[in-house]
Coordinates of N, CA and C and ligand atoms in Angstrom, one line a residue:
X292 N 43.0 27.2 88.3 CA 44.1 27.8 89.4 C 43.5 28.0 90.8
X293 N 44.3 27.3 91.7 CA 43.8 27.5 93.1 C 44.0 28.8 93.9
X294 N 43.1 29.1 94.6 CA 43.3 30.6 95.2 C 43.6 30.2 96.8
X295 N 44.7 30.7 97.2 CA 45.2 30.7 98.6 C 45.2 31.9 99.3
X296 N 44.4 32.1 100.3 CA 44.3 33.5 100.9 C 44.8 33.3 102.3
X297 N 45.8 34.0 102.5 CA 46.3 34.3 103.9 C 45.9 35.5 104.5
X298 N 45.0 35.4 105.6 CA 44.5 36.6 106.0 C 45.6 37.1 107.1
X299 N 46.2 38.2 106.7 CA 47.2 38.8 107.5 C 46.8 40.1 108.2
X300 N 45.6 40.1 108.6 CA 44.9 41.4 109.3 C 45.7 41.3 110.7
X301 N 46.1 42.3 111.2 CA 46.9 42.3 112.5 C 46.2 41.7 113.6
X302 N 44.8 41.8 113.8 CA 44.2 41.0 114.9 C 44.1 39.8 114.7
X303 N 44.1 39.1 113.4 CA 44.0 37.7 113.2 C 45.6 37.2 113.7
X304 N 46.7 37.9 113.2 CA 48.0 37.6 113.6 C 48.2 37.6 115.1
X305 N 47.8 38.6 115.7 CA 47.9 38.8 117.2 C 47.2 37.5 117.9
X306 N 46.1 37.2 117.6 CA 45.2 36.2 118.2 C 45.8 34.8 117.9
X307 N 46.3 34.6 116.8 CA 47.0 33.4 116.3 C 48.3 33.2 117.3
X308 N 49.1 34.2 117.6 CA 50.2 34.2 118.2 C 49.9 33.6 119.6
X309 N 48.9 34.2 120.2 CA 48.3 33.8 121.7 C 47.9 32.5 121.6
X310 N 47.4 32.0 120.5 CA 46.8 30.5 120.4 C 48.1 29.5 120.4
X311 N 49.1 30.0 119.8 CA 50.3 29.2 119.6 C 51.0 28.8 120.9
X312 N 50.9 29.8 121.8 CA 51.9 29.6 122.9 C 51.2 28.5 123.8
X313 N 52.1 27.8 124.3 CA 51.9 26.5 125.1 C 51.2 27.0 126.3
X314 N 51.5 28.1 127.0 CA 50.7 28.5 128.2 C 49.6 29.2 128.2
X315 N 48.9 29.2 127.0 CA 47.5 29.7 126.6 C 46.5 28.9 127.3
X316 N 45.6 29.1 128.3 CA 44.8 28.3 128.9 C 43.7 27.7 127.9
X317 N 43.0 26.7 128.2 CA 41.9 26.0 127.3 C 40.9 27.1 126.8
X318 N 40.4 27.9 128.0 CA 39.2 28.5 127.8 C 39.5 29.7 126.9
X319 N 41.0 30.3 127.0 CA 41.3 31.4 126.0 C 41.6 30.9 124.8
X320 N 42.1 29.6 124.6 CA 42.3 29.0 123.5 C 41.1 28.9 122.6
X321 N 39.9 28.4 123.2 CA 38.7 28.2 122.6 C 38.1 29.7 122.3
X322 N 38.1 30.5 123.0 CA 37.7 32.0 122.8 C 38.4 32.5 121.5
X323 N 39.7 32.5 121.5 CA 40.5 32.9 120.4 C 40.0 32.1 119.2
X324 N 39.9 31.1 119.1 CA 39.6 30.3 117.9 C 38.2 30.8 117.3
X325 N 37.3 31.1 118.2 CA 36.0 31.6 117.8 C 36.4 33.2 117.2
X326 N 37.1 33.8 117.9 CA 37.2 35.2 117.5 C 38.0 35.2 116.0
X327 N 39.0 34.5 115.8 CA 39.7 34.2 114.5 C 38.6 34.0 113.4
X328 N 37.9 32.8 113.7 CA 36.8 32.2 112.8 C 36.0 33.4 112.3
X329 N 35.6 34.3 113.1 CA 34.7 35.3 112.7 C 35.4 36.4 111.8
X330 N 36.7 36.5 112.0 CA 37.8 37.4 111.3 C 37.9 36.7 110.0
X331 N 38.1 35.6 110.0 CA 38.4 34.9 108.6 C 37.2 34.8 107.9
X332 N 36.0 34.6 108.6 CA 34.6 34.6 108.0 C 34.5 35.9 107.3
X333 N 34.7 36.9 107.8 CA 34.5 38.4 107.1 C 35.3 38.2 105.7
X334 N 36.4 37.7 105.4 CA 37.1 37.6 104.3 C 36.4 36.5 103.4
X335 N 36.1 35.4 104.0 CA 35.4 34.2 103.3 C 34.3 34.6 102.5
X336 N 33.4 35.5 103.4 CA 32.0 35.8 102.8 C 32.0 37.1 102.0
X337 N 33.1 37.6 101.6 CA 33.4 38.9 100.9 C 32.6 38.9 99.5
X338 N 32.5 37.7 98.9 CA 31.9 37.6 97.6 C 30.4 37.0 97.4
X339 N 29.9 37.1 98.7 CA 28.3 36.7 98.6 C 27.7 37.6 97.8
X340 N 26.7 37.0 97.1 CA 25.9 38.0 96.2 C 24.8 38.5 97.0
X341 N 24.6 39.9 96.4 CA 23.4 40.7 97.1 C 22.4 40.9 96.2
X342 N 21.3 41.2 96.6 CA 20.2 41.7 95.7 C 19.4 42.9 96.2
X343 N 18.9 43.8 95.5 CA 18.4 44.8 95.8 C 17.0 44.6 96.7
X344 N 16.7 45.4 97.7 CA 15.5 45.1 98.6 C 14.9 46.7 98.8
X345 N 13.6 46.9 98.4 CA 13.2 48.2 98.7 C 12.7 48.1 100.4
X346 N 13.1 49.3 101.1 CA 13.0 49.1 102.5 C 12.5 50.7 102.8
X347 N 12.1 50.9 104.1 CA 11.7 52.3 104.3 C 12.5 52.5 105.7
X348 N 13.3 53.6 105.7 CA 14.1 54.1 106.8 C 13.0 54.9 107.6
X349 N 13.3 55.3 108.9 CA 12.4 56.3 109.5 C 12.0 57.6 108.7
X350 N 13.1 58.1 107.7 CA 13.0 59.1 107.0 C 12.6 59.1 105.5
X351 N 12.8 57.9 104.9 CA 12.2 57.9 103.5 C 12.5 56.4 103.0
X352 N 11.8 56.1 101.8 CA 12.1 54.7 101.2 C 13.5 54.9 100.6
X353 N 14.0 53.7 100.5 CA 15.3 53.6 99.8 C 15.4 52.1 99.3
X354 N 16.4 52.1 98.1 CA 16.8 50.6 97.5 C 17.9 50.4 98.4
X355 N 17.9 49.2 99.2 CA 19.0 48.7 100.1 C 19.4 47.3 99.3
X356 N 20.2 46.7 100.0 CA 20.7 45.2 99.5 C 20.6 44.3 100.7
X357 N 20.5 43.2 100.2 CA 20.4 42.0 101.2 C 21.0 40.7 100.4
X358 N 21.5 39.9 101.2 CA 22.1 38.6 100.8 C 21.0 38.0 99.8
X359 N 21.5 37.4 98.6 CA 20.6 36.8 97.7 C 20.9 35.2 97.7
X360 N 19.9 34.5 97.3 CA 20.0 33.0 97.1 C 19.9 32.3 98.3
X361 N 20.3 31.2 98.4 CA 20.2 30.1 99.4 C 21.3 30.5 100.4
X362 N 21.0 30.1 101.7 CA 21.8 30.4 102.9 C 23.3 29.6 102.7
X363 N 24.1 30.2 103.2 CA 25.4 29.6 103.2 C 25.5 28.2 104.2
X364 N 26.3 27.2 103.6 CA 26.2 26.0 104.5 C 27.7 25.8 105.1
X365 N 27.8 25.8 106.4 CA 29.0 25.6 107.0 C 29.2 24.2 107.4
X366 N 30.3 23.5 107.1 CA 30.4 22.3 107.4 C 31.8 22.0 108.2
X367 N 31.5 21.6 109.5 CA 32.6 21.3 110.5 C 33.0 20.0 110.3
X368 N 34.5 19.8 110.2 CA 35.1 18.6 110.3 C 35.5 18.2 112.0
X369 N 34.7 17.4 112.5 CA 34.6 17.2 114.0 C 36.0 16.4 114.1
X370 N 36.6 16.7 115.4 CA 36.1 17.6 116.3 C 36.4 19.1 116.3
X371 N 37.6 19.2 115.9 CA 38.2 20.5 116.0 C 37.5 21.7 115.2
X372 N 37.0 21.1 114.1 CA 36.2 22.2 113.2 C 35.1 22.8 114.2
X373 N 34.5 22.4 115.1 CA 33.5 22.9 115.9 C 34.2 24.2 116.7
X374 N 35.5 24.2 116.8 CA 36.1 25.4 117.4 C 36.0 26.6 116.6
X375 N 35.7 26.4 115.4 CA 35.6 27.5 114.5 C 34.2 27.7 114.2
X376 N 33.3 27.0 114.4 CA 32.0 27.0 114.1 C 31.2 28.1 114.7
X377 N 31.3 28.3 116.0 CA 30.5 29.3 116.6 C 30.9 30.8 116.3
X378 N 32.1 31.0 115.8 CA 32.8 32.3 115.3 C 31.9 32.6 114.0
X379 N 31.9 31.6 113.1 CA 31.5 31.8 111.8 C 29.8 32.0 112.0
X380 N 29.3 31.4 113.0 CA 27.9 31.5 113.1 C 27.5 32.9 113.9
X381 N 28.5 33.4 114.7 CA 28.1 34.7 115.0 C 28.0 35.6 114.0
X382 N 28.9 35.5 112.9 CA 28.9 36.2 111.7 C 27.6 36.1 110.7
X383 N 27.3 34.9 110.7 CA 26.2 34.5 109.6 C 25.3 33.5 110.5
X384 N 24.5 34.2 111.2 CA 23.7 33.2 112.3 C 22.7 32.3 111.5
X385 N 22.2 32.7 110.2 CA 21.2 31.8 109.6 C 21.9 30.8 108.8
X386 N 23.2 30.6 108.7 CA 23.8 29.6 108.0 C 23.4 28.3 108.5
X387 N 23.2 27.3 107.4 CA 22.9 25.9 107.8 C 24.3 25.1 108.2
X388 N 24.1 24.1 109.0 CA 25.4 23.4 109.4 C 25.3 22.0 109.2
X389 N 26.6 21.5 108.5 CA 26.8 20.0 108.4 C 27.9 19.7 109.2
X390 N 28.0 18.3 109.4 CA 29.0 17.9 110.4 C 29.7 16.6 109.6
X391 N 31.0 16.5 109.5 CA 31.7 15.3 109.0 C 32.6 14.9 110.2
X392 N 32.4 13.8 110.8 CA 33.3 13.2 111.8 C 34.4 12.3 111.1
X393 N 35.7 13.1 111.3 CA 36.8 12.4 110.8 C 38.0 12.4 111.9
X394 N 38.6 11.3 112.1 CA 39.9 11.3 113.0 C 41.1 10.8 112.3
X395 N 42.1 11.2 112.4 CA 43.3 10.9 111.8 C 44.0 9.6 112.3
X396 N 44.0 8.6 111.8 CA 44.7 7.5 112.3 C 46.2 7.8 112.4
X397 N 46.8 7.6 113.8 CA 48.0 8.2 114.1 C 49.0 7.5 113.4
X398 N 48.9 6.0 112.9 CA 50.0 5.5 112.2 C 50.1 5.8 110.9
X399 N 48.9 5.7 110.2 CA 48.9 5.8 108.7 C 48.7 7.4 108.3
X400 N 48.2 8.1 109.1 CA 47.7 9.5 109.0 C 46.4 9.7 108.0
X401 N 46.0 8.5 107.9 CA 44.7 8.3 106.9 C 43.3 8.7 107.7
X402 N 42.3 9.6 107.1 CA 41.2 9.9 107.9 C 40.4 8.7 108.0
X403 N 39.5 8.8 109.3 CA 38.6 7.7 109.5 C 37.2 8.3 109.7
X404 N 36.4 8.0 108.9 CA 35.0 8.8 108.9 C 34.1 8.0 110.0
X405 N 33.6 8.6 111.0 CA 32.8 8.0 112.0 C 31.4 8.7 112.1
X406 N 31.2 9.9 111.3 CA 29.7 10.6 111.4 C 29.7 11.5 110.1
X407 N 28.5 11.6 109.6 CA 28.3 12.4 108.3 C 26.7 12.8 108.4
X408 N 26.5 14.1 108.6 CA 25.2 14.7 108.3 C 25.2 16.0 107.9
X409 N 24.8 16.3 106.5 CA 24.7 17.7 105.9 C 23.3 17.8 105.5
X410 N 23.3 19.2 105.1 CA 21.8 19.6 104.5 C 21.7 18.7 103.1
X411 N 20.4 18.6 102.9 CA 20.1 17.6 101.7 C 20.5 18.6 100.4
X412 N 20.3 19.8 100.4 CA 20.5 20.6 99.2 C 21.8 21.3 99.2
X413 N 22.8 20.8 99.4 CA 24.3 21.3 99.4 C 24.4 21.8 98.0
X414 N 24.0 21.2 96.9 CA 24.4 21.7 95.6 C 23.8 23.0 95.3
X415 N 22.9 23.5 96.1 CA 22.4 24.9 95.9 C 22.9 26.0 96.7
X416 N 23.8 25.6 97.6 CA 24.5 26.4 98.6 C 26.0 26.6 98.5
X417 N 26.4 27.8 98.8 CA 27.8 28.0 99.1 C 28.3 27.3 100.2
X418 N 29.5 26.7 100.2 CA 29.7 25.8 101.3 C 31.2 26.2 101.9
X419 N 31.3 26.4 103.2 CA 32.5 26.6 103.7 C 32.9 25.3 104.7
X420 N 34.0 24.7 104.4 CA 34.5 23.5 105.2 C 35.4 24.3 106.2
X421 N 35.1 23.7 107.6 CA 35.9 24.3 108.6 C 36.7 23.2 109.3
X422 N 38.1 23.5 109.5 CA 38.9 22.7 110.2 C 40.1 23.5 110.5
X423 N 40.4 23.6 111.8 CA 41.6 24.6 112.2 C 43.0 24.1 111.5
X424 N 43.2 22.8 111.3 CA 44.6 22.4 111.0 C 44.3 21.8 109.6
X425 N 45.3 22.3 108.5 CA 45.5 21.6 107.3 C 46.9 21.0 107.3
X426 N 47.2 19.7 107.7 CA 48.5 19.2 107.8 C 48.9 18.4 106.5
X427 N 48.5 17.3 106.6 CA 48.8 16.4 105.3 C 47.7 16.7 104.5
X428 N 46.4 17.3 104.8 CA 45.2 17.6 103.9 C 44.6 16.2 103.7
X429 N 45.1 15.2 104.3 CA 44.2 13.9 104.1 C 42.7 14.1 104.5
X430 N 42.6 14.7 105.7 CA 41.2 14.9 106.0 C 40.4 16.0 105.2
X431 N 40.9 17.1 104.9 CA 40.4 18.0 104.3 C 39.9 17.4 102.7
X432 N 41.0 16.6 102.1 CA 40.6 16.1 100.7 C 39.4 15.2 100.9
X433 N 39.4 14.2 101.9 CA 38.2 13.4 102.2 C 36.9 14.1 102.3
X434 N 37.0 15.2 103.1 CA 35.9 15.9 103.4 C 35.3 16.6 102.1
X435 N 36.2 17.1 101.3 CA 35.8 17.6 100.2 C 35.3 16.6 99.1
X436 N 35.9 15.6 99.1 CA 35.6 14.4 98.3 C 34.0 14.0 98.5
X437 N 33.9 13.9 99.9 CA 32.5 13.4 100.3 C 31.5 14.5 100.0
X438 N 31.6 15.9 100.3 CA 30.6 16.6 100.1 C 30.3 16.9 98.5
X439 N 31.4 16.7 97.8 CA 31.3 16.9 96.3 C 30.3 15.7 95.8
X440 N 30.5 14.5 96.3 CA 29.6 13.3 95.9 C 28.2 13.7 96.3
X441 N 28.0 14.5 97.3 CA 26.6 14.9 97.7 C 26.2 16.3 96.9
X442 N 27.0 16.7 96.0 CA 26.5 17.6 95.1 C 27.3 19.1 95.3
X443 N 27.9 19.2 96.2 CA 28.6 20.6 96.6 C 29.4 21.1 95.4
X444 N 29.2 22.3 95.1 CA 30.1 22.6 93.9 C 30.7 24.0 94.1
X445 N 30.2 24.7 95.1 CA 30.9 26.1 95.4 C 31.5 25.9 96.8
X446 N 32.7 25.7 96.9 CA 33.3 25.0 98.2 C 34.6 26.1 98.5
X447 N 34.6 26.6 99.8 CA 35.8 27.4 100.3 C 36.3 26.4 101.6
X448 N 37.5 26.4 101.9 CA 38.0 25.7 102.9 C 38.8 26.7 103.9
X449 N 38.2 26.5 105.1 CA 38.7 27.6 106.1 C 39.6 27.1 107.3
X450 N 40.8 27.3 107.5 CA 41.6 26.9 108.7 C 42.4 27.9 109.3
X451 N 43.1 27.6 110.4 CA 43.8 28.5 111.2 C 45.2 28.4 110.5
X452 N 45.8 27.3 110.6 CA 47.1 26.9 110.1 C 47.2 26.0 109.3
X453 N 48.1 26.2 108.0 CA 48.3 25.2 107.0 C 49.9 24.9 107.0
X454 N 50.0 23.6 106.5 CA 51.6 23.2 106.2 C 51.7 23.3 104.7
X455 N 52.8 23.6 104.3 CA 52.9 23.9 102.8 C 52.4 22.4 102.0
X456 N 52.8 21.4 102.8 CA 52.6 20.0 102.1 C 51.0 19.9 102.0
X457 N 50.2 20.4 102.9 CA 48.9 20.3 102.9 C 48.2 21.1 101.8
X458 N 48.7 22.4 101.7 CA 48.1 23.3 100.8 C 48.3 22.6 99.4
X459 N 49.5 22.1 99.1 CA 49.9 21.5 97.8 C 48.9 20.4 97.7
X460 N 48.7 19.5 98.7 CA 47.8 18.3 98.2 C 46.5 18.7 98.1
X461 N 45.9 19.6 98.9 CA 44.4 20.1 98.9 C 44.2 20.7 97.4
X462 N 45.1 21.6 97.1 CA 44.8 22.5 96.0 C 45.2 21.6 94.6
X463 N 46.0 20.6 94.8 CA 46.1 19.6 93.7 C 44.8 18.7 93.4
X464 N 44.3 18.2 94.6 CA 43.1 17.4 94.5 C 41.9 18.3 94.2
X465 N 41.8 19.3 94.7 CA 40.7 20.1 94.5 C 41.1 21.6 94.0
X466 N 41.4 21.8 92.7 CA 41.9 23.1 92.4 C 40.7 24.2 92.4
X467 N 39.4 23.8 92.6 CA 38.4 24.7 92.4 C 38.2 25.1 94.0
X468 N 38.9 24.7 94.9 CA 38.4 25.2 96.3 C 39.4 26.1 96.7
X469 N 39.0 27.3 97.1 CA 39.7 28.3 97.7 C 40.1 28.1 99.2
X470 N 41.4 28.3 99.6 CA 41.8 28.0 100.9 C 41.9 29.3 101.6
X471 N 41.3 29.5 102.7 CA 41.6 30.7 103.6 C 42.2 30.1 104.9
X472 N 43.5 30.9 105.3 CA 44.2 30.6 106.3 C 44.8 31.7 107.0
X473 N 44.9 31.5 108.3 CA 45.7 32.7 109.1 C 47.2 32.7 108.8
X474 N 47.6 31.5 108.4 CA 49.2 31.4 108.3 C 49.5 30.2 107.7
X475 N 50.7 30.1 106.9 CA 51.1 28.9 106.4 C 52.5 28.6 107.2
X476 N 52.5 27.7 107.8 CA 53.8 27.4 108.5 C 54.9 26.7 107.8
X477 N 56.0 26.3 108.5 CA 57.2 25.9 107.7 C 57.1 24.4 107.0
X478 N 56.5 23.5 108.0 CA 56.6 22.0 107.5 C 55.9 21.1 108.4
X479 N 55.8 19.9 108.0 CA 55.3 18.9 108.8 C 56.3 18.1 109.6
X480 N 56.2 17.6 110.8 CA 57.1 16.8 111.4 C 56.8 15.3 111.1
X481 N 57.7 14.3 111.6 CA 57.4 12.8 111.2 C 56.2 12.4 111.6
X482 N 55.5 13.0 112.5 CA 54.0 12.5 112.8 C 52.9 13.3 112.4
X483 N 53.4 14.2 111.2 CA 52.4 14.9 110.6 C 51.9 16.0 111.4
X484 N 52.6 16.7 112.3 CA 52.2 17.7 113.1 C 52.8 19.0 112.3
X485 N 52.1 20.1 112.5 CA 52.5 21.4 111.6 C 53.6 22.0 112.5
X486 N 54.7 22.5 111.9 CA 55.8 23.1 112.7 C 55.8 24.4 112.1
X487 N 56.0 25.6 113.1 CA 56.0 25.6 114.6 C 54.7 25.2 115.1
X488 N 53.5 25.7 114.4 CA 52.2 25.2 114.7 C 51.7 25.7 116.0
X489 N 50.7 24.9 116.5 CA 50.0 25.3 117.7 C 49.8 23.8 118.6
X490 N 50.2 22.7 118.1 CA 49.9 21.6 118.7 C 48.6 20.8 118.2
X491 N 48.1 20.0 118.9 CA 46.8 19.2 118.6 C 45.6 20.3 118.9
X492 N 45.1 20.7 118.0 CA 44.0 21.7 117.9 C 42.7 21.2 118.8
X493 N 42.4 19.9 118.4 CA 41.2 19.4 119.2 C 41.3 19.3 120.6
X494 N 42.6 18.8 120.9 CA 42.9 18.7 122.4 C 43.1 20.0 123.2
X495 N 43.5 21.1 122.5 CA 43.6 22.3 123.0 C 42.3 22.9 123.1
X496 N 41.5 22.7 122.1 CA 40.1 23.4 122.3 C 39.3 22.7 123.4
X497 N 39.6 21.5 123.5 CA 38.6 20.7 124.6 C 39.3 20.3 125.8
X498 N 40.6 20.5 126.0 CA 41.4 20.4 127.1 C 41.4 18.7 127.5
X499 N 41.6 18.0 126.4 CA 41.6 16.6 126.5 C 43.1 16.1 126.9
X500 N 44.0 16.8 126.8 CA 45.4 16.5 127.2 C 46.1 17.4 128.2
Ligands
PRP28 C1 43.1 17.2 113.3 C2 42.7 18.3 112.7 C3 42.2 18.0 111.3 C4 43.3 17.0 110.9 C5 44.3 17.4 110.1 O1 42.0 16.3 113.7 O2 41.6 18.7 113.3 O3 41.0 17.3 111.2 O4 43.9 16.5 112.3 O5 45.4 16.6 109.7 P1 45.6 16.2 108.2 O6 45.6 17.4 107.4 O7 46.9 15.4 108.2 O8 44.5 15.2 107.9 P2 42.3 15.0 114.5 O9 42.5 13.7 113.6 O10 43.4 15.1 115.6 O11 40.9 14.8 115.2 P3 40.1 15.8 116.3 O12 39.5 17.0 115.5 O13 38.8 14.8 116.5 O14 41.0 16.0 117.3
URA29 N1 46.3 18.0 113.7 C1 46.4 19.1 114.6 O1 45.5 19.4 115.6 N2 47.6 19.6 114.7 C2 48.7 19.5 113.7 O2 49.7 20.1 113.9 C3 48.3 18.4 112.8 C4 47.2 18.0 112.6

């Protein structure tokens, strides 16, 4: 059974509204993406395992807790995924980072891979795939296919906005992958854009249009 988690925290919803507005400037859009990523990351990391650790406070020894096992791996789907990466790294500074370069062919809406570099020991790490937009989910499915071929087994997908069509496609192709999003919008338009959406995430993060 797939898990879909819509993070409806008021701060997330408020910041998402600011991101959706056409008049929001590039610098603000980029900052908001980073801030929401940190807040989504708080939910995504909720089930990380802890182990006991004996420490000394200034007053006495105690049994405290620390994160157990191998460090998290964040995988950014370039280029818009990088808009979420810094916020997640603010939260988990020691995470490892992989990159998958994909762009969506505007005619076929199929992803085209142009870069791939991930840590070698993916199989031993919890993995979070980052991409602000889950539209048709062609990019997300291709990215998850790719990292599963390299051994990843414990995978979560983090986006800002999802279309119902994309959620269905990703959870059908990869029912083991939990999807975290700030909202599920109404539908896709004829060009595969999310409605009402926020436009082209990559262009808005980097000011390329
Ligand atoms: C956008 C977005 C996703 C993809 C989503 O990337 O960041 O990667 O589209 O669409 P899909 O769910 O239909 O595959 P884009 O191809 O515009 O590339 P960019 O990140 O380089 O701007
Ligand atoms: N990619 C985007 O950046 N925005 C959409 O609405 C769909 C795909």
